[in-house]
Amino acid sequence: MHETEMPAQAYIDHLSWALAAHLVRICCKKQVSQNSVSGKIPAERLRAIDDYIDAHLAFDIGVRDLAKAAGYSPIYFSRLFRETMGIPPYQYLLEKRVAAVRNALFSSAQLADIALVTGFCNQEHMTRAFRKHHKITPGRYRREQAGLVAPKD
């Protein structure tokens, strides 16, 4: 790669990450508004939870953090969240992390870096979670999306 191409590639990578983060926010806000109709946690508090997750995705997020973002005690929050969303808070957080990984796979970032940016402790943990949700590894998903390998049946 020529020296003049390096800044362009960095700019493209930055735009890819920004787009991926934006898509995760849009996707998750739609999910919140659809799920909050039948639940007990008001939509604005669910949005506060999503905003907190989006802002802290790379960090260790616990039920206490989510409960504080929503304005509830941790025990009450866990029960209400499960009643509202149909899954426990940790499962919801994991699904948001996996969605962020899926979007980040369209960038040229290394898998280990994607794992850290999306809050997984390492690439192996990210791969296990991604495979559980999508029945395919992140590397293979990336290659299939790039058209480098034929999709599995």
XYZ file of N, CA and C in Angstrom:
459
model
N 0.849 -1.179 0.000
C 0.000 0.000 0.000
C 0.892 1.239 0.000
N 0.573 2.219 -0.770
C 1.342 3.453 -0.831
C 1.052 4.308 0.387
N 1.980 5.219 0.676
C 1.811 6.103 1.830
C 0.553 6.956 1.724
N 0.174 7.341 0.521
C -1.019 8.179 0.353
C -2.304 7.402 0.585
N -2.241 6.074 0.489
C -3.432 5.250 0.699
C -3.690 4.986 2.175
N -2.686 5.095 3.026
C -2.832 4.791 4.447
C -3.883 5.665 5.130
N -3.840 6.992 4.995
C -4.880 7.803 5.645
C -6.275 7.496 5.110
N -6.371 7.199 3.830
C -7.678 6.877 3.258
C -8.231 5.601 3.882
N -7.388 4.595 4.068
C -7.836 3.337 4.668
C -8.257 3.562 6.115
N -7.506 4.362 6.846
C -7.864 4.663 8.235
C -9.210 5.378 8.291
N -9.426 6.282 7.368
C -10.696 7.007 7.303
C -11.847 6.052 6.989
N -11.624 5.144 6.060
C -12.647 4.155 5.700
C -12.961 3.260 6.896
N -11.922 2.820 7.610
C -12.134 1.991 8.798
C -12.932 2.748 9.856
N -12.593 4.015 10.056
C -13.316 4.834 11.032
C -14.788 4.973 10.635
N -15.043 5.235 9.368
C -16.430 5.348 8.900
C -17.178 4.028 9.060
N -16.494 2.921 8.814
C -17.125 1.603 8.973
C -17.565 1.385 10.411
N -16.693 1.727 11.358
C -17.031 1.572 12.772
C -18.182 2.487 13.163
N -18.154 3.716 12.682
C -19.225 4.662 13.008
C -20.557 4.178 12.457
N -20.545 3.665 11.241
C -21.765 3.139 10.629
C -22.274 1.928 11.399
N -21.369 1.032 11.787
C -21.771 -0.156 12.544
C -22.415 0.242 13.869
N -21.819 1.192 14.570
C -22.382 1.643 15.846
C -23.752 2.274 15.645
N -23.893 3.060 14.594
C -25.175 3.701 14.295
C -26.250 2.653 13.991
N -25.899 1.635 13.216
C -26.865 0.585 12.876
C -27.298 -0.195 14.109
N -26.364 -0.463 15.014
C -26.714 -1.164 16.257
C -27.701 -0.326 17.055
N -27.440 0.992 17.164
C -28.352 1.862 17.901
C -29.743 1.857 17.289
N -29.826 1.978 15.981
C -31.125 2.002 15.297
C -31.850 0.683 15.500
N -31.152 -0.413 15.293
C -31.744 -1.749 15.417
C -32.278 -1.970 16.828
N -31.490 -1.629 17.816
C -31.883 -1.885 19.196
C -33.003 -0.965 19.652
N -33.063 0.262 19.176
C -34.153 1.158 19.560
C -35.475 0.676 18.987
N -35.457 0.111 17.775
C -36.682 -0.460 17.214
C -37.134 -1.623 18.077
N -36.171 -2.458 18.482
C -36.497 -3.612 19.306
C -37.104 -3.161 20.634
N -36.557 -2.127 21.239
C -37.082 -1.619 22.507
C -38.507 -1.140 22.347
N -38.792 -0.353 21.331
C -40.142 0.184 21.180
C -41.148 -0.917 20.891
N -40.747 -1.973 20.182
C -41.657 -3.073 19.892
C -41.929 -3.906 21.137
N -40.911 -4.127 21.964
C -41.058 -4.990 23.128
C -41.676 -4.281 24.323
N -41.616 -2.971 24.379
C -42.063 -2.278 25.577
C -43.579 -2.134 25.658
N -44.282 -2.441 24.606
C -45.735 -2.288 24.604
C -46.377 -3.183 25.652
N -45.937 -4.435 25.740
C -46.567 -5.373 26.660
C -45.833 -5.467 27.993
N -44.735 -4.766 28.166
C -43.925 -4.910 29.358
C -44.272 -3.954 30.473
N -43.491 -4.049 31.520
C -43.711 -3.242 32.704
C -42.752 -2.064 32.791
N -41.603 -2.143 32.136
C -40.650 -1.036 32.159
C -41.040 -0.064 31.053
N -41.233 1.202 31.383
C -41.618 2.186 30.355
C -40.550 2.308 29.259
N -40.996 2.656 28.062
C -40.107 2.744 26.899
C -38.945 3.700 27.133
N -39.191 4.813 27.823
C -38.093 5.770 28.027
C -37.002 5.198 28.924
N -37.388 4.337 29.866
C -36.369 3.694 30.713
C -35.630 2.615 29.931
N -36.338 1.919 29.056
C -35.666 0.934 28.206
C -34.677 1.624 27.271
N -35.051 2.785 26.779
C -34.124 3.548 25.926
C -32.898 3.977 26.732
N -33.106 4.338 27.995
C -31.976 4.716 28.855
C -31.032 3.529 29.046
N -31.607 2.340 29.174
C -30.793 1.128 29.295
C -30.001 0.914 28.011
N -30.669 1.013 26.875
C -29.988 0.844 25.587
C -28.896 1.889 25.391
N -29.187 3.121 25.748
C -28.183 4.183 25.617
C -26.965 3.883 26.489
N -27.227 3.385 27.693
C -26.125 3.038 28.593
C -25.285 1.916 27.982
N -25.953 0.882 27.483
C -25.230 -0.235 26.870
C -24.413 0.255 25.681
N -25.017 1.050 24.817
C -24.304 1.560 23.639
C -23.063 2.357 24.038
N -23.182 3.161 25.082
C -22.069 4.010 25.510
C -20.972 3.238 26.236
N -21.319 2.082 26.799
C -20.361 1.329 27.612
C -20.130 -0.087 27.091
N -20.437 -0.334 25.840
C -20.388 -1.690 25.286
C -19.032 -2.360 25.490
N -17.948 -1.625 25.393
C -16.610 -2.209 25.505
C -16.240 -2.564 26.944
N -17.051 -2.140 27.898
C -16.727 -2.342 29.303
C -17.542 -3.480 29.915
N -17.141 -3.870 31.118
C -17.867 -4.886 31.867
C -19.142 -4.238 32.412
N -20.286 -4.690 31.948
C -21.574 -4.131 32.363
C -22.313 -5.186 33.175
N -22.747 -4.807 34.361
C -23.477 -5.728 35.209
C -24.922 -5.294 35.401
N -25.685 -6.142 36.064
C -27.092 -5.840 36.342
C -27.205 -4.559 37.164
N -26.285 -4.350 38.093
C -26.302 -3.117 38.897
C -26.227 -1.877 38.014
N -25.353 -1.927 37.017
C -25.183 -0.783 36.111
C -26.458 -0.516 35.324
N -27.056 -1.577 34.813
C -28.282 -1.432 34.022
C -29.438 -0.957 34.899
N -29.507 -1.512 36.115
C -30.564 -1.102 37.048
C -30.428 0.381 37.391
N -29.206 0.821 37.618
C -28.972 2.234 37.932
C -29.367 3.117 36.752
N -29.031 2.688 35.533
C -29.388 3.461 34.335
C -30.903 3.579 34.189
N -31.620 2.541 34.634
C -33.081 2.536 34.524
C -33.767 3.150 35.741
N -33.017 3.324 36.835
C -33.597 3.916 38.037
C -34.301 2.920 38.939
N -33.835 1.662 38.951
C -34.431 0.622 39.787
C -33.357 -0.027 40.652
N -33.790 -0.731 41.700
C -32.853 -1.554 42.465
C -32.514 -2.775 41.609
N -31.337 -3.371 41.795
C -30.935 -4.498 40.943
C -31.907 -5.683 40.949
N -32.399 -6.061 42.116
C -33.298 -7.220 42.186
C -34.625 -6.916 41.500
N -35.194 -5.755 41.790
C -36.458 -5.363 41.173
C -36.282 -5.214 39.661
N -35.182 -4.612 39.263
C -34.895 -4.431 37.843
C -34.819 -5.774 37.120
N -34.113 -6.735 37.688
C -33.968 -8.046 37.039
C -35.325 -8.687 36.788
N -36.193 -8.631 37.786
C -37.525 -9.218 37.642
C -38.343 -8.468 36.596
N -38.364 -7.137 36.698
C -39.124 -6.333 35.745
C -38.603 -6.493 34.316
N -37.299 -6.531 34.186
C -36.710 -6.647 32.854
C -37.132 -7.960 32.200
N -37.065 -9.030 32.967
C -37.454 -10.336 32.427
C -38.932 -10.347 32.048
N -39.777 -9.742 32.866
C -41.208 -9.661 32.548
C -41.447 -8.828 31.291
N -40.678 -7.764 31.140
C -40.852 -6.852 30.008
C -40.298 -7.435 28.714
N -39.080 -7.925 28.766
C -38.378 -8.338 27.548
C -38.461 -9.841 27.267
N -38.819 -10.618 28.270
C -38.910 -12.062 28.066
C -37.587 -12.788 28.218
N -36.528 -12.066 28.499
C -35.206 -12.653 28.730
C -34.536 -11.887 29.863
N -33.571 -12.515 30.540
C -32.872 -11.798 31.609
C -31.953 -10.707 31.044
N -31.602 -9.724 31.874
C -30.753 -8.630 31.398
C -29.436 -9.098 30.775
N -28.792 -10.095 31.382
C -27.516 -10.560 30.839
C -27.691 -11.093 29.420
N -28.763 -11.822 29.165
C -29.010 -12.368 27.827
C -29.231 -11.239 26.820
N -29.952 -10.221 27.232
C -30.189 -9.068 26.364
C -28.869 -8.374 26.019
N -28.037 -8.178 27.040
C -26.728 -7.557 26.828
C -25.883 -8.403 25.874
N -25.900 -9.705 26.051
C -25.141 -10.596 25.173
C -25.635 -10.497 23.734
N -26.949 -10.438 23.548
C -27.503 -10.309 22.199
C -27.093 -8.983 21.557
N -27.045 -7.925 22.348
C -26.596 -6.630 21.813
C -25.116 -6.685 21.443
N -24.322 -7.361 22.250
C -22.896 -7.504 21.936
C -22.709 -8.299 20.641
N -23.450 -9.383 20.492
C -23.341 -10.204 19.279
C -23.784 -9.404 18.054
N -24.832 -8.612 18.192
C -25.277 -7.763 17.074
C -24.191 -6.754 16.702
N -23.513 -6.217 17.709
C -22.423 -5.274 17.441
C -21.263 -5.972 16.738
N -20.987 -7.215 17.134
C -19.939 -7.994 16.456
C -20.318 -8.189 14.995
N -21.540 -8.615 14.756
C -21.994 -8.861 13.373
C -21.800 -7.612 12.513
N -22.165 -6.461 13.040
C -21.991 -5.219 12.284
C -20.521 -4.857 12.105
N -19.710 -5.110 13.129
C -18.285 -4.776 13.052
C -17.532 -5.673 12.073
N -18.087 -6.837 11.774
C -17.413 -7.752 10.846
C -17.345 -7.199 9.426
N -18.094 -6.161 9.144
C -18.032 -5.540 7.823
C -16.853 -4.571 7.716
N -16.174 -4.328 8.829
C -14.978 -3.481 8.804
C -13.762 -4.381 8.579
N -12.597 -3.785 8.501
C -11.376 -4.567 8.308
C -10.663 -4.838 9.630
N -11.306 -4.555 10.747
C -10.697 -4.749 12.063
C -10.429 -6.230 12.321
N -9.384 -6.501 13.076
C -9.045 -7.861 13.473
C -10.118 -8.392 14.430
N -10.349 -9.702 14.402
C -11.374 -10.304 15.262
C -11.090 -10.053 16.745
N -9.829 -10.125 17.141
C -9.485 -9.886 18.550
C -9.846 -8.459 18.959
N -9.634 -7.502 18.071
C -9.988 -6.111 18.368
C -11.503 -5.934 18.446
N -12.223 -6.593 17.548
C -13.689 -6.528 17.574
C -14.202 -7.091 18.896
N -13.594 -8.191 19.346
C -14.004 -8.798 20.616
C -13.876 -7.798 21.760
N -12.761 -7.119 21.831
C -12.538 -6.174 22.928
C -13.452 -4.959 22.837
N -13.652 -4.437 21.644
C -14.486 -3.246 21.455
C -15.951 -3.539 21.763
N -16.376 -4.772 21.561
C -17.771 -5.127 21.805
C -17.996 -5.730 23.193
N -16.962 -5.709 24.035
C -17.131 -6.088 25.428
C -16.872 -7.537 25.775
N -16.358 -8.314 24.851
C -16.007 -9.697 25.169
C -14.599 -9.716 25.754
N -14.348 -10.651 26.675
C -13.042 -10.674 27.330
C -11.936 -11.120 26.379
N -12.287 -11.911 25.361
C -11.298 -12.329 24.369
C -12.007 -12.825 23.109
N -11.223 -13.142 22.103
C -11.782 -13.573 20.823
C -12.517 -14.906 20.949
N -12.012 -15.798 21.785
C -12.659 -17.103 21.951
C -14.072 -16.955 22.529
N -14.216 -16.110 23.532
C -15.534 -15.873 24.138
C -16.491 -15.291 23.098
N -16.006 -14.334 22.310
C -16.828 -13.734 21.257
C -17.247 -14.794 20.236
N -16.304 -15.639 19.837
C -16.595 -16.666 18.834
C -17.649 -17.637 19.339
N -17.538 -18.060 20.602
C -18.540 -18.979 21.167
C -19.925 -18.343 21.168
N -20.010 -17.093 21.618
C -21.310 -16.408 21.675
C -21.875 -16.202 20.273
N -21.037 -15.805 19.338
C -21.484 -15.561 17.965
C -21.968 -16.864 17.331
N -21.210 -17.937 17.523
C -21.589 -19.232 16.951
C -22.901 -19.727 17.549
N -23.103 -19.492 18.832
C -24.349 -19.917 19.482
C -25.553 -19.200 18.866
N -25.407 -17.920 18.542
C -26.511 -17.136 17.986
C -26.693 -17.333 16.484
N -25.592 -17.498 15.758
C -25.665 -17.516 14.292
C -25.286 -18.853 13.654
N -24.885 -19.833 14.468
C -24.517 -21.165 13.962
C -23.360 -21.111 12.966
N -22.495 -20.125 13.122
C -21.349 -19.934 12.244
C -20.324 -19.091 13.008
N -19.055 -19.274 12.717
C -18.037 -18.468 13.390
C -17.990 -17.062 12.791
N -17.492 -16.099 13.550
C -17.383 -14.738 13.007
C -16.499 -14.667 11.759
N -15.408 -15.425 11.758
C -14.515 -15.413 10.598
C -15.200 -15.920 9.342
N -15.927 -17.007 9.483
C -16.636 -17.551 8.317
C -17.753 -16.598 7.876
N -18.452 -16.022 8.838
C -19.506 -15.055 8.508
C -18.920 -13.908 7.691
N -17.777 -13.403 8.128
C -17.123 -12.299 7.418
C -16.752 -12.727 5.997
N -16.180 -13.909 5.858
C -15.789 -14.383 4.521
C -17.009 -14.582 3.632
N -18.096 -15.117 4.185
C -19.314 -15.306 3.389
C -19.881 -13.961 2.940
N -19.895 -12.988 3.844
C -20.433 -11.675 3.491
C -19.573 -10.980 2.441
N -18.284 -11.281 2.450
C -17.376 -10.693 1.464
C -17.406 -11.472 0.149
N -18.125 -12.605 0.140
C -18.215 -13.418 -1.071
C -16.984 -14.264 -1.314
N -16.172 -14.471 -0.272
C -14.947 -15.246 -0.439
C -15.183 -16.743 -0.322
N -16.279 -17.138 0.314
C -16.637 -18.557 0.413
C -18.129 -18.687 0.170
N -18.524 -19.851 -0.268
C -19.953 -20.105 -0.489
C -20.631 -20.299 0.862
N -21.837 -19.752 1.048
C -22.564 -19.939 2.308
C -22.840 -21.413 2.567
N -22.823 -21.782 3.851
C -23.161 -23.150 4.245
C -24.653 -23.364 4.107
N -25.039 -24.568 3.760
C -26.473 -24.887 3.654
C -27.071 -25.148 5.000
